[in-house]
Amino acid sequence: MTSRSRFVSNLGIIFFLIFISPTLLIAAEKVSLSPGAIAMIVAKQGDAFLKKGSTSETPLVVGTEIRLDDTIITKVNAKLKIVLNDGNVITIGPDSEVLINIFLYQKNEKSSSSFFLKFGAMWLSIQKGMTSSVDVKTPNAIAGVRGTKFYIR
């Protein structure tokens, strides 16, 4: 590993520790969602957009509900905190695009979700003791998450 790549890697870790990990430590808020919604934007910084199917991008605001097959897009200066209706938390980093492929949740039952991270970075905070199955797919890999905090880029 060259000193430049080590520096870039360390810079990413420092960014995560200073800016993102504190948001993951905050207890997940309870969100009240309308029928068909699976998540809600609870914190936003910078420019972020929602794309439904082939429609144009619409700006995201705190309180926006997310539905299955929605694509979430953050620009270079943005990050989002999203609370799923199972209580798990997703933080999407700058310059990212995430599609929510699958989300199955029944209270007191095992939940299952799948995300496609086209590019960028996302952090997942799965509640301790949850029987959640979370898969994150990228153009190059698939990662399974089971009850932990997880970062993928």
mmCIF file of C-alpha atoms in Angstrom:
data_model
loop_
_atom_site.group_PDB
_atom_site.id
_atom_site.type_symbol
_atom_site.label_atom_id
_atom_site.label_comp_id
_atom_site.label_asym_id
_atom_site.label_seq_id
_atom_site.Cartn_x
_atom_site.Cartn_y
_atom_site.Cartn_z
ATOM 1 C CA MET A 1 0.000 0.000 0.000
ATOM 2 C CA THR A 2 1.476 3.341 -1.030
ATOM 3 C CA SER A 3 1.628 6.271 1.339
ATOM 4 C CA ARG A 4 -0.955 8.107 -0.785
ATOM 5 C CA SER A 5 -3.477 5.239 -0.640
ATOM 6 C CA ARG A 6 -2.788 4.814 3.098
ATOM 7 C CA PHE A 7 -3.460 8.553 3.552
ATOM 8 C CA VAL A 8 -6.736 8.352 1.590
ATOM 9 C CA SER A 9 -7.792 5.284 3.580
ATOM 10 C CA ASN A 10 -6.976 6.986 6.887
ATOM 11 C CA LEU A 11 -8.815 10.112 5.755
ATOM 12 C CA GLY A 12 -11.930 7.999 5.095
ATOM 13 C CA ILE A 13 -11.694 6.456 8.570
ATOM 14 C CA ILE A 14 -11.253 9.876 10.200
ATOM 15 C CA PHE A 15 -14.265 11.229 8.268
ATOM 16 C CA PHE A 16 -16.358 8.266 9.436
ATOM 17 C CA LEU A 17 -15.300 8.646 13.084
ATOM 18 C CA ILE A 18 -15.900 12.393 13.213
ATOM 19 C CA PHE A 19 -19.004 12.890 11.072
ATOM 20 C CA ILE A 20 -20.876 9.642 10.602
ATOM 21 C CA SER A 21 -20.382 7.395 13.639
ATOM 22 C CA PRO A 22 -21.997 9.906 16.037
ATOM 23 C CA THR A 23 -25.192 9.736 13.966
ATOM 24 C CA LEU A 24 -25.132 5.954 14.187
ATOM 25 C CA LEU A 25 -24.878 6.066 17.968
ATOM 26 C CA ILE A 26 -28.087 8.044 18.287
ATOM 27 C CA ALA A 27 -30.952 5.741 19.175
ATOM 28 C CA ALA A 28 -33.258 5.166 16.265
ATOM 29 C CA GLU A 29 -36.301 7.353 16.389
ATOM 30 C CA LYS A 30 -39.688 5.764 16.094
ATOM 31 C CA VAL A 31 -41.179 6.847 12.817
ATOM 32 C CA SER A 32 -44.844 6.908 11.954
ATOM 33 C CA LEU A 33 -45.324 5.980 8.313
ATOM 34 C CA SER A 34 -48.248 5.960 5.928
ATOM 35 C CA PRO A 35 -49.294 2.620 4.369
ATOM 36 C CA GLY A 36 -46.747 1.415 1.810
ATOM 37 C CA ALA A 37 -43.884 3.522 3.195
ATOM 38 C CA ILE A 38 -40.895 1.595 4.549
ATOM 39 C CA ALA A 39 -38.637 4.360 5.849
ATOM 40 C CA MET A 40 -38.328 8.061 6.556
ATOM 41 C CA ILE A 41 -35.577 10.648 6.138
ATOM 42 C CA VAL A 42 -34.840 11.858 9.692
ATOM 43 C CA ALA A 43 -31.703 13.948 9.064
ATOM 44 C CA LYS A 44 -30.315 15.602 5.963
ATOM 45 C CA GLN A 45 -27.282 17.656 5.124
ATOM 46 C CA GLY A 46 -26.633 19.012 1.641
ATOM 47 C CA ASP A 47 -28.359 18.157 -1.633
ATOM 48 C CA ALA A 48 -30.168 14.825 -1.859
ATOM 49 C CA PHE A 49 -32.847 13.548 -4.217
ATOM 50 C CA LEU A 50 -35.418 10.802 -4.591
ATOM 51 C CA LYS A 51 -36.049 9.014 -7.860
ATOM 52 C CA LYS A 52 -39.109 6.800 -8.295
ATOM 53 C CA GLY A 53 -38.703 4.476 -11.269
ATOM 54 C CA SER A 54 -37.901 6.458 -14.402
ATOM 55 C CA THR A 55 -39.265 9.752 -13.057
ATOM 56 C CA SER A 56 -37.074 12.814 -12.599
ATOM 57 C CA GLU A 57 -35.291 13.459 -9.320
ATOM 58 C CA THR A 58 -37.216 15.329 -6.613
ATOM 59 C CA PRO A 59 -35.437 17.042 -3.708
ATOM 60 C CA LEU A 60 -35.496 15.173 -0.391
ATOM 61 C CA VAL A 61 -36.434 16.879 2.869
ATOM 62 C CA VAL A 62 -36.571 15.625 6.439
ATOM 63 C CA GLY A 63 -39.828 13.728 6.825
ATOM 64 C CA THR A 64 -39.888 12.351 3.268
ATOM 65 C CA GLU A 65 -41.176 8.780 3.215
ATOM 66 C CA ILE A 66 -39.295 6.146 1.249
ATOM 67 C CA ARG A 67 -41.005 3.256 -0.547
ATOM 68 C CA LEU A 68 -39.830 0.014 -2.105
ATOM 69 C CA ASP A 69 -37.903 0.477 -5.370
ATOM 70 C CA ASP A 70 -37.095 4.123 -4.584
ATOM 71 C CA THR A 71 -33.608 5.330 -5.476
ATOM 72 C CA ILE A 72 -31.903 7.731 -3.090
ATOM 73 C CA ILE A 73 -29.236 10.024 -4.526
ATOM 74 C CA THR A 74 -26.856 12.228 -2.560
ATOM 75 C CA LYS A 75 -24.634 14.844 -4.131
ATOM 76 C CA VAL A 76 -21.004 15.564 -3.220
ATOM 77 C CA ASN A 77 -21.900 17.743 -0.213
ATOM 78 C CA ALA A 78 -24.686 15.548 1.198
ATOM 79 C CA LYS A 79 -25.454 12.809 3.687
ATOM 80 C CA LEU A 80 -28.742 11.360 4.907
ATOM 81 C CA LYS A 81 -29.962 9.442 7.931
ATOM 82 C CA ILE A 82 -32.880 7.123 7.220
ATOM 83 C CA VAL A 83 -34.858 5.118 9.772
ATOM 84 C CA LEU A 84 -36.543 1.988 8.460
ATOM 85 C CA ASN A 85 -39.858 0.939 9.969
ATOM 86 C CA ASP A 86 -38.107 -2.022 11.654
ATOM 87 C CA GLY A 87 -36.003 0.516 13.603
ATOM 88 C CA ASN A 88 -32.739 -0.071 11.737
ATOM 89 C CA VAL A 89 -30.797 2.981 10.575
ATOM 90 C CA ILE A 90 -29.086 3.723 7.273
ATOM 91 C CA THR A 91 -26.726 6.627 6.739
ATOM 92 C CA ILE A 92 -25.946 7.404 3.117
ATOM 93 C CA GLY A 93 -22.709 9.256 2.482
ATOM 94 C CA PRO A 94 -21.839 11.932 -0.056
ATOM 95 C CA ASP A 95 -21.981 11.275 -3.799
ATOM 96 C CA SER A 96 -23.973 8.038 -3.481
ATOM 97 C CA GLU A 97 -26.838 6.257 -5.164
ATOM 98 C CA VAL A 98 -28.831 3.555 -3.345
ATOM 99 C CA LEU A 99 -31.822 1.540 -4.554
ATOM 100 C CA ILE A 100 -34.047 -0.256 -2.034
ATOM 101 C CA ASN A 101 -34.741 -3.609 -3.724
ATOM 102 C CA ILE A 102 -36.418 -5.651 -0.990
ATOM 103 C CA PHE A 103 -37.973 -4.772 2.339
ATOM 104 C CA LEU A 104 -40.049 -7.306 4.264
ATOM 105 C CA TYR A 105 -41.030 -6.533 7.851
ATOM 106 C CA GLN A 106 -43.660 -7.883 10.202
ATOM 107 C CA LYS A 107 -43.560 -6.791 13.840
ATOM 108 C CA ASN A 108 -42.089 -9.562 16.058
ATOM 109 C CA GLU A 109 -41.000 -11.477 12.949
ATOM 110 C CA LYS A 110 -37.730 -11.708 11.050
ATOM 111 C CA SER A 111 -37.198 -8.784 8.684
ATOM 112 C CA SER A 112 -35.334 -8.887 5.401
ATOM 113 C CA SER A 113 -34.006 -6.089 3.239
ATOM 114 C CA SER A 114 -31.781 -5.698 0.228
ATOM 115 C CA PHE A 115 -30.108 -2.571 -1.106
ATOM 116 C CA PHE A 116 -28.176 -1.896 -4.302
ATOM 117 C CA LEU A 117 -25.347 0.596 -3.756
ATOM 118 C CA LYS A 118 -24.629 1.719 -7.327
ATOM 119 C CA PHE A 119 -21.816 3.996 -6.120
ATOM 120 C CA GLY A 120 -20.807 5.891 -2.994
ATOM 121 C CA ALA A 121 -20.936 4.813 0.648
ATOM 122 C CA MET A 122 -23.517 3.734 3.186
ATOM 123 C CA TRP A 123 -23.492 2.796 6.846
ATOM 124 C CA LEU A 124 -25.996 0.416 8.394
ATOM 125 C CA SER A 125 -26.830 0.147 12.069
ATOM 126 C CA ILE A 126 -28.819 -3.012 12.757
ATOM 127 C CA GLN A 127 -30.497 -3.055 16.166
ATOM 128 C CA LYS A 128 -28.974 -5.442 18.643
ATOM 129 C CA GLY A 129 -31.140 -8.501 19.120
ATOM 130 C CA MET A 130 -32.996 -7.968 15.836
ATOM 131 C CA THR A 131 -33.457 -10.961 13.594
ATOM 132 C CA SER A 132 -32.795 -8.858 10.532
ATOM 133 C CA SER A 133 -31.290 -10.078 7.317
ATOM 134 C CA VAL A 134 -29.758 -7.274 5.294
ATOM 135 C CA ASP A 135 -27.964 -7.663 1.979
ATOM 136 C CA VAL A 136 -26.072 -4.888 0.243
ATOM 137 C CA LYS A 137 -25.175 -5.417 -3.388
ATOM 138 C CA THR A 138 -22.680 -3.324 -5.321
ATOM 139 C CA PRO A 139 -21.592 -3.607 -8.961
ATOM 140 C CA ASN A 140 -18.689 -5.769 -7.709
ATOM 141 C CA ALA A 141 -19.815 -7.610 -4.571
ATOM 142 C CA ILE A 142 -22.614 -8.704 -2.228
ATOM 143 C CA ALA A 143 -22.368 -8.320 1.545
ATOM 144 C CA GLY A 144 -24.700 -9.798 4.147
ATOM 145 C CA VAL A 145 -25.223 -7.971 7.431
ATOM 146 C CA ARG A 146 -26.554 -9.650 10.562
ATOM 147 C CA GLY A 147 -27.020 -7.493 13.682
ATOM 148 C CA THR A 148 -24.152 -5.031 13.687
ATOM 149 C CA LYS A 149 -22.873 -1.706 12.420
ATOM 150 C CA PHE A 150 -21.621 -1.963 8.885
ATOM 151 C CA TYR A 151 -19.908 0.328 6.369
ATOM 152 C CA ILE A 152 -19.671 -0.346 2.647
ATOM 153 C CA ARG A 153 -18.123 1.747 -0.098
#
